[in-house]
Amino acid sequence: MQRKIDVLEGKKLKIIADHREEASGVINELRELGVDLEICQLKVGDFILSDRVGVERKSVSDFLQSIVDKRLMLQANLLRECFERPVLIIEGKGLYNRRAIHPNAISGTLAALAVDVGIPIIPTVDEKETALILVAIARREQVSEKREVAVRGQPKKFSLPECQRYIVEGLPGVSVVLAKRLLGHFGTVEKVMCASEEELRQVDGIGKEKAKEIRRVLTATYAPESPQQTP
């Protein structure tokens, strides 16, 4: 297989990469492929391949952790806000056996990203394959579509429904789909937060344990964690 990218129409493919990606092997792979790289601090995404394509790259372990700590949907919505054609790359193996996360939760998250947020997901086995995918997309955009590459500006502000869904998604065990159901059932964020366990259980997908955990989080007294002492 040809390793170097052909110079097309007098210039090489250009990819803008976030500076945090320099620690990954993807940058080295792209350099070996002959890509014109611009490294800078990106506010959203890890790679920009054209004026409309932004890519978030996550290792399998980071993807699973972002489900647990609920970073994923925020990042996905920001990517969707900033780019007309957002893409998520999940790099590595063992998506369903790396952590004690139920396979249904992982599948549900993938479905929500693809259907609710509208972000296509591309799996890759390693950094080399990730680089090849980035190059393939960049070639389509910059050569076939003749699109330019530029850092995008600030994302537009979330709409009111997006803000409401984001707040409800912060509740334990509440996915994008479940947040929509809760808001559809109760009408406002305030009514969701004030609902009793019995009222919460009237919503499809909210069982006894989930309702109990939601109420526990909402009613427990806040006790800040002690800061870790630096050695």
mmCIF file of C-alpha atoms in Angstrom:
data_model
loop_
_atom_site.group_PDB
_atom_site.id
_atom_site.type_symbol
_atom_site.label_atom_id
_atom_site.label_comp_id
_atom_site.label_asym_id
_atom_site.label_seq_id
_atom_site.Cartn_x
_atom_site.Cartn_y
_atom_site.Cartn_z
ATOM 1 C CA MET A 1 0.000 0.000 0.000
ATOM 2 C CA GLN A 2 1.233 3.477 -0.819
ATOM 3 C CA ARG A 3 2.337 5.235 2.360
ATOM 4 C CA LYS A 4 2.806 8.775 1.091
ATOM 5 C CA ILE A 5 -0.132 10.839 -0.051
ATOM 6 C CA ASP A 6 -0.017 12.021 -3.643
ATOM 7 C CA VAL A 7 0.324 15.760 -4.040
ATOM 8 C CA LEU A 8 -2.900 16.749 -5.760
ATOM 9 C CA GLU A 9 -3.466 20.018 -7.565
ATOM 10 C CA GLY A 10 -0.202 21.440 -6.296
ATOM 11 C CA LYS A 11 -0.828 21.056 -2.563
ATOM 12 C CA LYS A 12 -0.943 18.390 0.108
ATOM 13 C CA LEU A 13 -3.921 17.486 2.233
ATOM 14 C CA LYS A 14 -4.199 19.670 5.322
ATOM 15 C CA ILE A 15 -5.468 18.599 8.732
ATOM 16 C CA ILE A 16 -5.796 20.800 11.802
ATOM 17 C CA ALA A 17 -5.174 18.853 15.020
ATOM 18 C CA ASP A 18 -5.610 19.736 18.667
ATOM 19 C CA HIS A 19 -2.299 20.084 20.502
ATOM 20 C CA ARG A 20 -3.290 17.344 22.965
ATOM 21 C CA GLU A 21 -3.188 14.852 20.111
ATOM 22 C CA GLU A 22 0.587 15.271 19.835
ATOM 23 C CA ALA A 23 0.948 12.690 22.596
ATOM 24 C CA SER A 24 -0.882 10.121 20.473
ATOM 25 C CA GLY A 25 0.566 8.081 17.657
ATOM 26 C CA VAL A 26 -2.016 9.464 15.230
ATOM 27 C CA ILE A 27 0.029 12.627 14.647
ATOM 28 C CA ASN A 28 3.132 10.636 13.747
ATOM 29 C CA GLU A 29 1.107 8.441 11.410
ATOM 30 C CA LEU A 30 -0.305 11.505 9.664
ATOM 31 C CA ARG A 31 3.168 12.971 9.278
ATOM 32 C CA GLU A 32 4.413 9.725 7.737
ATOM 33 C CA LEU A 33 1.510 9.888 5.313
ATOM 34 C CA GLY A 34 2.701 13.320 4.199
ATOM 35 C CA VAL A 35 -0.186 15.367 5.586
ATOM 36 C CA ASP A 36 0.291 19.112 6.058
ATOM 37 C CA LEU A 37 -0.454 19.347 9.790
ATOM 38 C CA GLU A 38 -1.384 22.448 11.736
ATOM 39 C CA ILE A 39 -1.245 21.933 15.505
ATOM 40 C CA CYS A 40 -3.194 24.345 17.688
ATOM 41 C CA GLN A 41 -5.590 24.465 20.620
ATOM 42 C CA LEU A 42 -9.062 23.483 19.468
ATOM 43 C CA LYS A 43 -12.037 24.390 21.620
ATOM 44 C CA VAL A 44 -14.149 21.595 20.151
ATOM 45 C CA GLY A 45 -13.038 18.315 18.584
ATOM 46 C CA ASP A 46 -9.630 16.792 17.953
ATOM 47 C CA PHE A 47 -9.253 17.131 14.175
ATOM 48 C CA ILE A 48 -10.653 19.498 11.559
ATOM 49 C CA LEU A 49 -10.708 18.064 8.046
ATOM 50 C CA SER A 50 -12.642 20.789 6.215
ATOM 51 C CA ASP A 51 -14.857 23.786 6.848
ATOM 52 C CA ARG A 52 -17.682 21.392 7.732
ATOM 53 C CA VAL A 53 -16.049 18.219 9.129
ATOM 54 C CA GLY A 54 -14.837 18.021 12.715
ATOM 55 C CA VAL A 55 -13.699 14.779 14.339
ATOM 56 C CA GLU A 56 -13.638 13.710 17.966
ATOM 57 C CA ARG A 57 -11.272 10.784 18.598
ATOM 58 C CA LYS A 58 -11.772 8.632 21.669
ATOM 59 C CA SER A 59 -9.986 5.519 22.771
ATOM 60 C CA VAL A 60 -12.294 2.747 23.912
ATOM 61 C CA SER A 61 -11.381 3.389 27.555
ATOM 62 C CA ASP A 62 -12.002 7.140 27.264
ATOM 63 C CA PHE A 63 -15.302 6.536 25.477
ATOM 64 C CA LEU A 64 -16.513 4.271 28.279
ATOM 65 C CA GLN A 65 -15.321 6.650 30.995
ATOM 66 C CA SER A 66 -17.096 9.544 29.287
ATOM 67 C CA ILE A 67 -20.336 7.542 29.480
ATOM 68 C CA VAL A 68 -19.840 7.072 33.213
ATOM 69 C CA ASP A 69 -19.013 10.702 34.007
ATOM 70 C CA LYS A 70 -21.538 12.058 31.479
ATOM 71 C CA ARG A 71 -19.017 14.072 29.449
ATOM 72 C CA LEU A 72 -19.928 12.297 26.243
ATOM 73 C CA MET A 73 -23.249 13.917 25.374
ATOM 74 C CA LEU A 74 -21.976 17.404 26.174
ATOM 75 C CA GLN A 75 -18.997 16.876 23.877
ATOM 76 C CA ALA A 76 -21.205 15.340 21.199
ATOM 77 C CA ASN A 77 -23.665 18.240 21.283
ATOM 78 C CA LEU A 78 -20.836 20.785 21.082
ATOM 79 C CA LEU A 79 -19.384 18.928 18.098
ATOM 80 C CA ARG A 80 -22.812 18.931 16.458
ATOM 81 C CA GLU A 81 -23.184 22.659 17.159
ATOM 82 C CA CYS A 82 -19.824 23.561 15.612
ATOM 83 C CA PHE A 83 -19.690 21.320 12.559
ATOM 84 C CA GLU A 84 -22.149 20.559 9.818
ATOM 85 C CA ARG A 85 -20.628 17.068 9.473
ATOM 86 C CA PRO A 86 -19.359 15.873 12.877
ATOM 87 C CA VAL A 87 -17.674 12.471 13.192
ATOM 88 C CA LEU A 88 -16.783 10.346 16.217
ATOM 89 C CA ILE A 89 -13.947 7.838 15.962
ATOM 90 C CA ILE A 90 -13.755 5.135 18.649
ATOM 91 C CA GLU A 91 -10.277 3.649 18.605
ATOM 92 C CA GLY A 92 -9.309 0.282 20.041
ATOM 93 C CA LYS A 93 -10.755 -3.114 20.844
ATOM 94 C CA GLY A 94 -12.923 -4.549 23.602
ATOM 95 C CA LEU A 95 -15.676 -1.934 23.683
ATOM 96 C CA TYR A 96 -18.062 -4.322 25.431
ATOM 97 C CA ASN A 97 -15.668 -5.914 27.921
ATOM 98 C CA ARG A 98 -13.307 -3.199 29.141
ATOM 99 C CA ARG A 99 -15.433 -1.986 32.071
ATOM 100 C CA ALA A 100 -18.358 -3.153 34.166
ATOM 101 C CA ILE A 101 -20.851 -1.301 31.977
ATOM 102 C CA HIS A 102 -23.887 -3.213 30.776
ATOM 103 C CA PRO A 103 -23.763 -3.851 27.012
ATOM 104 C CA ASN A 104 -27.259 -2.376 26.682
ATOM 105 C CA ALA A 105 -26.005 0.929 28.109
ATOM 106 C CA ILE A 106 -23.183 1.031 25.558
ATOM 107 C CA SER A 107 -25.475 0.111 22.670
ATOM 108 C CA GLY A 108 -28.017 2.666 23.830
ATOM 109 C CA THR A 109 -25.383 5.382 23.919
ATOM 110 C CA LEU A 110 -24.179 4.512 20.417
ATOM 111 C CA ALA A 111 -27.776 4.575 19.176
ATOM 112 C CA ALA A 112 -28.421 7.955 20.826
ATOM 113 C CA LEU A 113 -25.289 9.446 19.258
ATOM 114 C CA ALA A 114 -26.234 8.228 15.802
ATOM 115 C CA VAL A 115 -29.994 8.848 15.885
ATOM 116 C CA ASP A 116 -30.641 11.621 18.424
ATOM 117 C CA VAL A 117 -27.486 13.708 18.010
ATOM 118 C CA GLY A 118 -26.810 12.747 14.393
ATOM 119 C CA ILE A 119 -23.131 11.870 14.668
ATOM 120 C CA PRO A 120 -21.764 8.956 12.627
ATOM 121 C CA ILE A 121 -19.448 6.643 14.545
ATOM 122 C CA ILE A 122 -16.386 5.045 12.939
ATOM 123 C CA PRO A 123 -14.551 2.266 14.834
ATOM 124 C CA THR A 124 -10.812 1.833 14.285
ATOM 125 C CA VAL A 125 -8.443 -0.771 15.701
ATOM 126 C CA ASP A 126 -5.426 1.470 16.287
ATOM 127 C CA GLU A 127 -3.778 4.845 15.632
ATOM 128 C CA LYS A 128 -2.613 3.817 12.167
ATOM 129 C CA GLU A 129 -6.138 2.984 11.049
ATOM 130 C CA THR A 130 -7.421 6.211 12.609
ATOM 131 C CA ALA A 131 -4.902 8.203 10.555
ATOM 132 C CA LEU A 132 -5.966 6.430 7.355
ATOM 133 C CA ILE A 133 -9.632 7.222 8.045
ATOM 134 C CA LEU A 134 -8.796 10.880 8.691
ATOM 135 C CA VAL A 135 -6.886 11.045 5.426
ATOM 136 C CA ALA A 136 -9.708 9.365 3.490
ATOM 137 C CA ILE A 137 -12.244 11.900 4.773
ATOM 138 C CA ALA A 138 -9.866 14.823 4.226
ATOM 139 C CA ARG A 139 -9.259 13.711 0.635
ATOM 140 C CA ARG A 140 -12.984 13.544 -0.086
ATOM 141 C CA GLU A 141 -13.534 16.995 1.396
ATOM 142 C CA GLN A 142 -10.505 18.841 0.065
ATOM 143 C CA VAL A 143 -10.041 17.141 -3.310
ATOM 144 C CA SER A 144 -13.414 15.762 -4.389
ATOM 145 C CA GLU A 145 -15.499 18.531 -2.801
ATOM 146 C CA LYS A 146 -12.788 21.237 -3.045
ATOM 147 C CA ARG A 147 -13.549 22.490 0.467
ATOM 148 C CA GLU A 148 -11.198 24.627 2.546
ATOM 149 C CA VAL A 149 -9.842 23.866 6.025
ATOM 150 C CA ALA A 150 -10.176 26.444 8.785
ATOM 151 C CA VAL A 151 -10.576 26.594 12.549
ATOM 152 C CA ARG A 152 -14.208 27.141 13.408
ATOM 153 C CA GLY A 153 -15.386 29.867 15.733
ATOM 154 C CA GLN A 154 -17.316 29.595 18.941
ATOM 155 C CA PRO A 155 -20.319 27.266 18.905
ATOM 156 C CA LYS A 156 -23.665 28.958 19.000
ATOM 157 C CA LYS A 157 -25.520 28.906 22.288
ATOM 158 C CA PHE A 158 -27.708 25.933 23.092
ATOM 159 C CA SER A 159 -31.397 26.404 22.397
ATOM 160 C CA LEU A 160 -33.798 26.321 25.347
ATOM 161 C CA PRO A 161 -34.898 22.688 24.675
ATOM 162 C CA GLU A 162 -31.229 21.626 24.418
ATOM 163 C CA CYS A 163 -30.450 23.316 27.745
ATOM 164 C CA GLN A 164 -33.451 21.649 29.360
ATOM 165 C CA ARG A 165 -32.449 18.211 28.063
ATOM 166 C CA TYR A 166 -28.843 18.720 29.172
ATOM 167 C CA ILE A 167 -29.919 19.498 32.747
ATOM 168 C CA VAL A 168 -32.150 16.424 32.959
ATOM 169 C CA GLU A 169 -29.460 14.218 31.370
ATOM 170 C CA GLY A 170 -27.317 15.004 34.410
ATOM 171 C CA LEU A 171 -29.565 12.850 36.575
ATOM 172 C CA PRO A 172 -28.247 9.351 37.348
ATOM 173 C CA GLY A 173 -29.094 6.761 34.714
ATOM 174 C CA VAL A 174 -30.836 9.279 32.455
ATOM 175 C CA SER A 175 -29.933 9.050 28.777
ATOM 176 C CA VAL A 176 -30.785 11.486 26.003
ATOM 177 C CA VAL A 177 -33.902 9.477 25.138
ATOM 178 C CA LEU A 178 -35.010 9.213 28.766
ATOM 179 C CA ALA A 179 -34.472 12.948 29.309
ATOM 180 C CA LYS A 180 -36.853 13.639 26.423
ATOM 181 C CA ARG A 181 -39.426 11.264 27.907
ATOM 182 C CA LEU A 182 -39.199 12.895 31.323
ATOM 183 C CA LEU A 183 -39.577 16.401 29.898
ATOM 184 C CA GLY A 184 -42.407 15.267 27.656
ATOM 185 C CA HIS A 185 -44.216 13.720 30.615
ATOM 186 C CA PHE A 186 -43.707 16.490 33.210
ATOM 187 C CA GLY A 187 -43.452 19.495 30.898
ATOM 188 C CA THR A 188 -40.707 21.448 32.704
ATOM 189 C CA VAL A 189 -37.307 20.799 34.259
ATOM 190 C CA GLU A 190 -38.659 22.032 37.599
ATOM 191 C CA LYS A 191 -41.450 19.448 37.623
ATOM 192 C CA VAL A 192 -38.980 16.679 36.746
ATOM 193 C CA MET A 193 -36.775 17.666 39.675
ATOM 194 C CA CYS A 194 -39.708 17.875 42.084
ATOM 195 C CA ALA A 195 -41.351 14.596 41.031
ATOM 196 C CA SER A 196 -41.685 11.865 43.645
ATOM 197 C CA GLU A 197 -40.421 8.323 43.162
ATOM 198 C CA GLU A 198 -43.938 7.166 42.367
ATOM 199 C CA GLU A 199 -44.393 9.933 39.776
ATOM 200 C CA LEU A 200 -41.021 9.237 38.175
ATOM 201 C CA ARG A 201 -41.911 5.561 37.808
ATOM 202 C CA GLN A 202 -44.851 6.499 35.594
ATOM 203 C CA VAL A 203 -42.334 7.307 32.839
ATOM 204 C CA ASP A 204 -41.337 4.404 30.605
ATOM 205 C CA GLY A 205 -37.753 3.418 31.410
ATOM 206 C CA ILE A 206 -37.789 4.628 35.027
ATOM 207 C CA GLY A 207 -37.884 1.637 37.337
ATOM 208 C CA LYS A 208 -37.983 1.466 41.108
ATOM 209 C CA GLU A 209 -34.203 1.557 41.612
ATOM 210 C CA LYS A 210 -33.593 4.339 39.102
ATOM 211 C CA ALA A 211 -36.354 6.489 40.596
ATOM 212 C CA LYS A 212 -34.935 5.915 44.067
ATOM 213 C CA GLU A 213 -31.417 6.894 42.960
ATOM 214 C CA ILE A 214 -32.669 10.041 41.217
ATOM 215 C CA ARG A 215 -34.482 11.148 44.361
ATOM 216 C CA ARG A 216 -31.457 10.296 46.508
ATOM 217 C CA VAL A 217 -29.181 12.519 44.411
ATOM 218 C CA LEU A 218 -31.707 15.356 44.335
ATOM 219 C CA THR A 219 -32.424 15.381 48.073
ATOM 220 C CA ALA A 220 -29.069 14.463 49.656
ATOM 221 C CA THR A 221 -27.179 17.215 51.479
ATOM 222 C CA TYR A 222 -24.131 18.325 49.522
ATOM 223 C CA ALA A 223 -20.875 17.285 51.197
ATOM 224 C CA PRO A 224 -17.838 18.446 49.198
ATOM 225 C CA GLU A 225 -15.042 15.974 48.843
ATOM 226 C CA SER A 226 -11.839 16.719 50.705
ATOM 227 C CA PRO A 227 -9.154 17.988 48.306
ATOM 228 C CA GLN A 228 -6.318 15.554 47.760
ATOM 229 C CA GLN A 229 -3.116 16.560 49.422
ATOM 230 C CA THR A 230 -0.232 17.161 47.077
ATOM 231 C CA PRO A 231 2.896 15.166 47.958
#
